[in-house]
mmCIF file of C-alpha atoms in Angstrom:
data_model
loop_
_atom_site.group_PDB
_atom_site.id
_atom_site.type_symbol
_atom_site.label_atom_id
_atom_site.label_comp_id
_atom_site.label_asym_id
_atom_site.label_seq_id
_atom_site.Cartn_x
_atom_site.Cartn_y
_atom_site.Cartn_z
ATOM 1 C CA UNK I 550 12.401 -8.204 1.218
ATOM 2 C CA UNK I 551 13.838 -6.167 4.132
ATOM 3 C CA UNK I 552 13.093 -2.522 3.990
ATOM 4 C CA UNK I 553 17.114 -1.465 4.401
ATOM 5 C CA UNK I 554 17.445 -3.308 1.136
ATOM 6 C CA UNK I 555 15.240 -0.760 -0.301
ATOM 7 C CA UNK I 556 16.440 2.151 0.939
ATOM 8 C CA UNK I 557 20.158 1.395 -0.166
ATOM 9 C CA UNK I 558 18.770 0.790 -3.504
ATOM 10 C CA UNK I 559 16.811 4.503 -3.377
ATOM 11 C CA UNK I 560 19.592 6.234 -2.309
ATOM 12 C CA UNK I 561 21.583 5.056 -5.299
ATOM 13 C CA UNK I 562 19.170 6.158 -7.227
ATOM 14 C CA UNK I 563 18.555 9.333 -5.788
ATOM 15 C CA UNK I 564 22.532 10.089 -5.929
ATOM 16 C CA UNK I 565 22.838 9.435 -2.350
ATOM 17 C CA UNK I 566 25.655 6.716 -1.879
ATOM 18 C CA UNK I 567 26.920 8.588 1.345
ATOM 19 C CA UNK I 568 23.214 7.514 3.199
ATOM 20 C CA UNK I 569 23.785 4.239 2.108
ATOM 21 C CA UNK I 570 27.262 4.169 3.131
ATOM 22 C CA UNK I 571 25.906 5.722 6.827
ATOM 23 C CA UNK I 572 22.909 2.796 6.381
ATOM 24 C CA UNK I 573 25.160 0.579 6.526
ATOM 25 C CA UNK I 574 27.213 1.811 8.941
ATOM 26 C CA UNK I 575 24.249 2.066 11.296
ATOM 27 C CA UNK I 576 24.421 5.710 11.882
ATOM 28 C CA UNK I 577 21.296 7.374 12.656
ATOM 29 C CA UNK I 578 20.894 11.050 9.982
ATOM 30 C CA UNK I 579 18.249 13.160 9.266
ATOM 31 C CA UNK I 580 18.562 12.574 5.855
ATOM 32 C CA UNK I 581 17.959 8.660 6.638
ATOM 33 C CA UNK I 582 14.719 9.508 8.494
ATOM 34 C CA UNK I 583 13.269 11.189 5.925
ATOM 35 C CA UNK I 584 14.360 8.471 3.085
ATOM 36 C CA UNK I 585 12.575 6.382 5.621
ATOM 37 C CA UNK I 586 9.362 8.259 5.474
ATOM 38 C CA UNK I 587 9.562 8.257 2.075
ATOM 39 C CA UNK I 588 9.675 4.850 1.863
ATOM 40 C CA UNK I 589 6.564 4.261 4.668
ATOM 41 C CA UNK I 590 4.573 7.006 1.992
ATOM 42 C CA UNK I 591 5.374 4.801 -0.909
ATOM 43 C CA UNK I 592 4.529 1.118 0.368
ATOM 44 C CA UNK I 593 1.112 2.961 1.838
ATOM 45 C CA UNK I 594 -0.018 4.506 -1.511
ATOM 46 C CA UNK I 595 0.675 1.123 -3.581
ATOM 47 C CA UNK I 596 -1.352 -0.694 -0.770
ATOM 48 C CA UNK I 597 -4.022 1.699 -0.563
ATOM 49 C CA UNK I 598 -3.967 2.762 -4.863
ATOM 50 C CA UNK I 599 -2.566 0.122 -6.830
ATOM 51 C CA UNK I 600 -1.886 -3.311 -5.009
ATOM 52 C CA UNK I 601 -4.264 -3.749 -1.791
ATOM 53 C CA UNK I 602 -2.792 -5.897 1.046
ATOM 54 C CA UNK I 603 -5.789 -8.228 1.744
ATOM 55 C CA UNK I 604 -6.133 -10.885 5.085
ATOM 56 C CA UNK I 605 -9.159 -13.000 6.312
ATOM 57 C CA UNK I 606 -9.759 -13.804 9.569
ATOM 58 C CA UNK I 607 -12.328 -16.291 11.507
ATOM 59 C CA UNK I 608 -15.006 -13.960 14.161
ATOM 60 C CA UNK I 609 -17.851 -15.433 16.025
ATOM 61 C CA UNK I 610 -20.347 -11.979 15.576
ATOM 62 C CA UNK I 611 -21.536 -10.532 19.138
ATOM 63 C CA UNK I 612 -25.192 -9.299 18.510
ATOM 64 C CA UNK I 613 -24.933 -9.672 15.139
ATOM 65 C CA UNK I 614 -21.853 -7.066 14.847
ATOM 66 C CA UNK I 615 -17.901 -7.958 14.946
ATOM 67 C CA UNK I 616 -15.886 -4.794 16.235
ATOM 68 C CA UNK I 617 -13.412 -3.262 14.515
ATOM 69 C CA UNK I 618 -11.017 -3.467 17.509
ATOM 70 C CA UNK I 619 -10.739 -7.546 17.015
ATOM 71 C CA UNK I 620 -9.102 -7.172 13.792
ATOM 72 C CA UNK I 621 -5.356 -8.145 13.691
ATOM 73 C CA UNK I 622 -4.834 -5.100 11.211
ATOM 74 C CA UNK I 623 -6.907 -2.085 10.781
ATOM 75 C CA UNK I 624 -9.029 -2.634 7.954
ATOM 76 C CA UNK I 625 -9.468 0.116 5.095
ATOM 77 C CA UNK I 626 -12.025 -1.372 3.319
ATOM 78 C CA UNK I 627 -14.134 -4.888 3.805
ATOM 79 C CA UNK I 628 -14.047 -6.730 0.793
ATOM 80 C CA UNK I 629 -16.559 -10.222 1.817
ATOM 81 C CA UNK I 630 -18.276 -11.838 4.910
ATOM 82 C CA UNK I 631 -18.301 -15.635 4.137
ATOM 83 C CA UNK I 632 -20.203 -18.367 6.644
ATOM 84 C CA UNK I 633 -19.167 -21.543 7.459
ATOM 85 C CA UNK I 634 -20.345 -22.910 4.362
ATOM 86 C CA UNK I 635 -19.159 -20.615 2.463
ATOM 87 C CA UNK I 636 -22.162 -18.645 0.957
ATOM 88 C CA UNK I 637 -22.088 -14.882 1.199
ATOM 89 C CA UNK I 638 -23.779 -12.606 4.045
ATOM 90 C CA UNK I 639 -25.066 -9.357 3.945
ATOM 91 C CA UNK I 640 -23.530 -6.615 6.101
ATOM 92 C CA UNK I 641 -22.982 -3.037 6.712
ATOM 93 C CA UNK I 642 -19.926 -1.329 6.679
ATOM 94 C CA UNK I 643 -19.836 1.024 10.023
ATOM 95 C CA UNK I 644 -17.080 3.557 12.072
ATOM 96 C CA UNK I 645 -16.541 0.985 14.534
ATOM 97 C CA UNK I 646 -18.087 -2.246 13.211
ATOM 98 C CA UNK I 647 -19.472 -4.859 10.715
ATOM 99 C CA UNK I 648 -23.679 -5.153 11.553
ATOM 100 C CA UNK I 649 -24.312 -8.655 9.917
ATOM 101 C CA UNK I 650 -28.205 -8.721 8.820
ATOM 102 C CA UNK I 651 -28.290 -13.110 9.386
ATOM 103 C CA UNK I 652 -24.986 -14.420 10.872
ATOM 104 C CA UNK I 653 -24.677 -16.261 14.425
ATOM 105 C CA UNK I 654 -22.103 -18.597 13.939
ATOM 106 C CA UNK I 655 -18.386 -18.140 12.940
ATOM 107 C CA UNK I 656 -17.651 -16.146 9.928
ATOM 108 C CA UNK I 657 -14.832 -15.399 7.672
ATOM 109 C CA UNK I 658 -13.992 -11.417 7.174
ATOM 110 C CA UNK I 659 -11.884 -10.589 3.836
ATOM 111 C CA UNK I 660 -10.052 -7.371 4.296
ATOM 112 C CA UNK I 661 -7.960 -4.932 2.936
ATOM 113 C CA UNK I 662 -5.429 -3.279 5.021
ATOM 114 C CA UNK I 663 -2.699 -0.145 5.404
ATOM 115 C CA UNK I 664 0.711 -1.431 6.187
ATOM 116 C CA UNK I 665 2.104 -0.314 9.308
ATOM 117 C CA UNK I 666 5.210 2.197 9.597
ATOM 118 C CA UNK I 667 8.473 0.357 9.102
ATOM 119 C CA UNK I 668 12.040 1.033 10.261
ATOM 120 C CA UNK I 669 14.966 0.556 8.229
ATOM 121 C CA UNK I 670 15.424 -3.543 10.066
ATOM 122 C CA UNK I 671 12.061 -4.260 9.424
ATOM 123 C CA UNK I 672 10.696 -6.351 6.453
ATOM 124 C CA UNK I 673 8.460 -5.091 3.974
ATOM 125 C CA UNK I 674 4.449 -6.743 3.562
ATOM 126 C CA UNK I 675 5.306 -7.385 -0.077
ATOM 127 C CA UNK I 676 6.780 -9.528 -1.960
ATOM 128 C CA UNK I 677 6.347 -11.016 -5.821
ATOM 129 C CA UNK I 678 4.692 -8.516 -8.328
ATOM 130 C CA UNK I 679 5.349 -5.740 -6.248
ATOM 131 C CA UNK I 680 9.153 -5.618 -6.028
ATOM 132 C CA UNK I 681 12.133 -3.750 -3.674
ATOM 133 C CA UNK I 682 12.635 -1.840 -7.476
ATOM 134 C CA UNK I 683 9.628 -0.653 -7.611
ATOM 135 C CA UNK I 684 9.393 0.707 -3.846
ATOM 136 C CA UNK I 685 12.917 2.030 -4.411
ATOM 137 C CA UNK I 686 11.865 3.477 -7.526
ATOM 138 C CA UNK I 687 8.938 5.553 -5.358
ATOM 139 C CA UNK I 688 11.594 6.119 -2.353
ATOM 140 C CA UNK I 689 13.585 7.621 -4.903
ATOM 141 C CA UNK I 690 10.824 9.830 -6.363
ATOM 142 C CA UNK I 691 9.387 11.053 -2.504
ATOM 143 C CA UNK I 692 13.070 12.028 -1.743
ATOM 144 C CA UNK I 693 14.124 13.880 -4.546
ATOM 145 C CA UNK I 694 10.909 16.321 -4.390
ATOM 146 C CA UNK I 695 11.378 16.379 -0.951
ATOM 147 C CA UNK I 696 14.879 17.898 -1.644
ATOM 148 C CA UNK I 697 13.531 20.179 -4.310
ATOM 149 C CA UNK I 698 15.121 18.429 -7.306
ATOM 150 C CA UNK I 699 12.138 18.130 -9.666
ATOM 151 C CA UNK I 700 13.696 17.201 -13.052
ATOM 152 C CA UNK I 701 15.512 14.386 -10.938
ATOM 153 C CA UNK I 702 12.036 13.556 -9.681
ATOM 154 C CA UNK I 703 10.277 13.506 -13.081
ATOM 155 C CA UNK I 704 12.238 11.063 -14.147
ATOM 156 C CA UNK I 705 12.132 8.672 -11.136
ATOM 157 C CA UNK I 706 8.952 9.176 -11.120
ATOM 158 C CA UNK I 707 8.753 7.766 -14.729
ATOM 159 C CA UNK I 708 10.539 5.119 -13.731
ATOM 160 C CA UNK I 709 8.175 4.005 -10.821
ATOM 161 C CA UNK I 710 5.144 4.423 -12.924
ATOM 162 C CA UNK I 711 6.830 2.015 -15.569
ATOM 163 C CA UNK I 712 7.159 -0.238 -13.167
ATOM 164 C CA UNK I 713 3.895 -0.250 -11.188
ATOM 165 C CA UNK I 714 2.729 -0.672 -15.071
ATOM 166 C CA UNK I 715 4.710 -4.149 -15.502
ATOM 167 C CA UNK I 716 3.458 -4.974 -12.118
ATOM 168 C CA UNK I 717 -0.090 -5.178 -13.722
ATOM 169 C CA UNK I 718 -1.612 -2.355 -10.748
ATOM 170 C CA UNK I 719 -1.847 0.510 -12.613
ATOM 171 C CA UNK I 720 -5.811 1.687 -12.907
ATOM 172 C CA UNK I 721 -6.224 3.198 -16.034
ATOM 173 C CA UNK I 722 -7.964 6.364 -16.240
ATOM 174 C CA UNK I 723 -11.435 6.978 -16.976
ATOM 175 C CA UNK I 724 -12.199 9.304 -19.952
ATOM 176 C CA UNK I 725 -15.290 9.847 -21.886
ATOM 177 C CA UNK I 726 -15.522 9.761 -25.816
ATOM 178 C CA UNK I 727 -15.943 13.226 -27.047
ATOM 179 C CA UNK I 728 -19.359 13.388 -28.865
ATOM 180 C CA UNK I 729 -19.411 14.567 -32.310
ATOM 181 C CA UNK I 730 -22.347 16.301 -34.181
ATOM 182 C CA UNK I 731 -22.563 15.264 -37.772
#
């Protein structure tokens, strides 16, 4: 899905036809920018919150650590280190590397990334569960408190949590049963 998509979508539902008309139009607005940042906000908190954006990639460990700077993406958090056979390794998660305790030979990193900032021609990282109504849905939400309009918000904001909700990445709260004395 294309970002621009997305933020033609969020500024109809924000009330904003006149951004999408200038979207369109390839005009260049304040008011664009900041629907823009909105949108980068939104597809970073359901990648980092709700729906993580996960790669693996092949590394032949250099005295028993594999750098941080080799990665294709930055990751946020390291989710498995696989070998060749694929039986799990022990590691250690630091700043600016992964110490493996036993590896030598080529190993498979599983990752979970932040998406990079998009502009309004770029394409968006997701696709499937997580849908261009649901980010428009969040765009919508970002830009209306931005502008103040809170009641306008509230209810986007219902919106995009109803819809993070059907996309199954909603983490329910914790709670603990009160304790009763009988």
């Amino acid at each position: 899905m294309t970002v621009k998509k997305v933020l033609l979508y969020a500024a109809e539902l924000a009330g904003r036809s006149d951004l999408g008309e200038k979207l369109e139009a390839g005009e260049k607005d304040g008011e664009l920018d900041l629907l823009l940042k909105c949108y980068n906000l939104v597809e970073n908190e359901v990648a980092l919150d709700y729906f993580p954006l996960k790669k693996r990639e092949l590394f032949v460990p250099e005295s028993g650590k594999i750098l941080f700077a080799r990665f294709a993406e930055a990751p946020v958090e390291v989710l498995s280190v696989r070998d060749c056979a694929g039986g799990t390794l022990e590691f250690e998660v630091f700043p600016e590397a992964i110490s493996l305790l036993s590896a030598r030979e080529e190993v498979a990193v599983t990752y979970a990334y932040a998406p990079k900032e998009k502009q309004a021609d770029g394409v968006s990282e997701y696709a499937g569960k997580v849908s261009f109504r649901l980010l428009a849905f969040g765009t919508a939400t970002e830009f209306l408190l931005a502008h103040g309009l809170y009641a306008e918000a509230a209810a986007s904001e219902k919106r995009y949590r109803e819809a993070l909700r059907a996309a199954n990445c909603v983490r329910r709260r914790l709670s603990i049963r009160a304790r009763r004395w009988e």
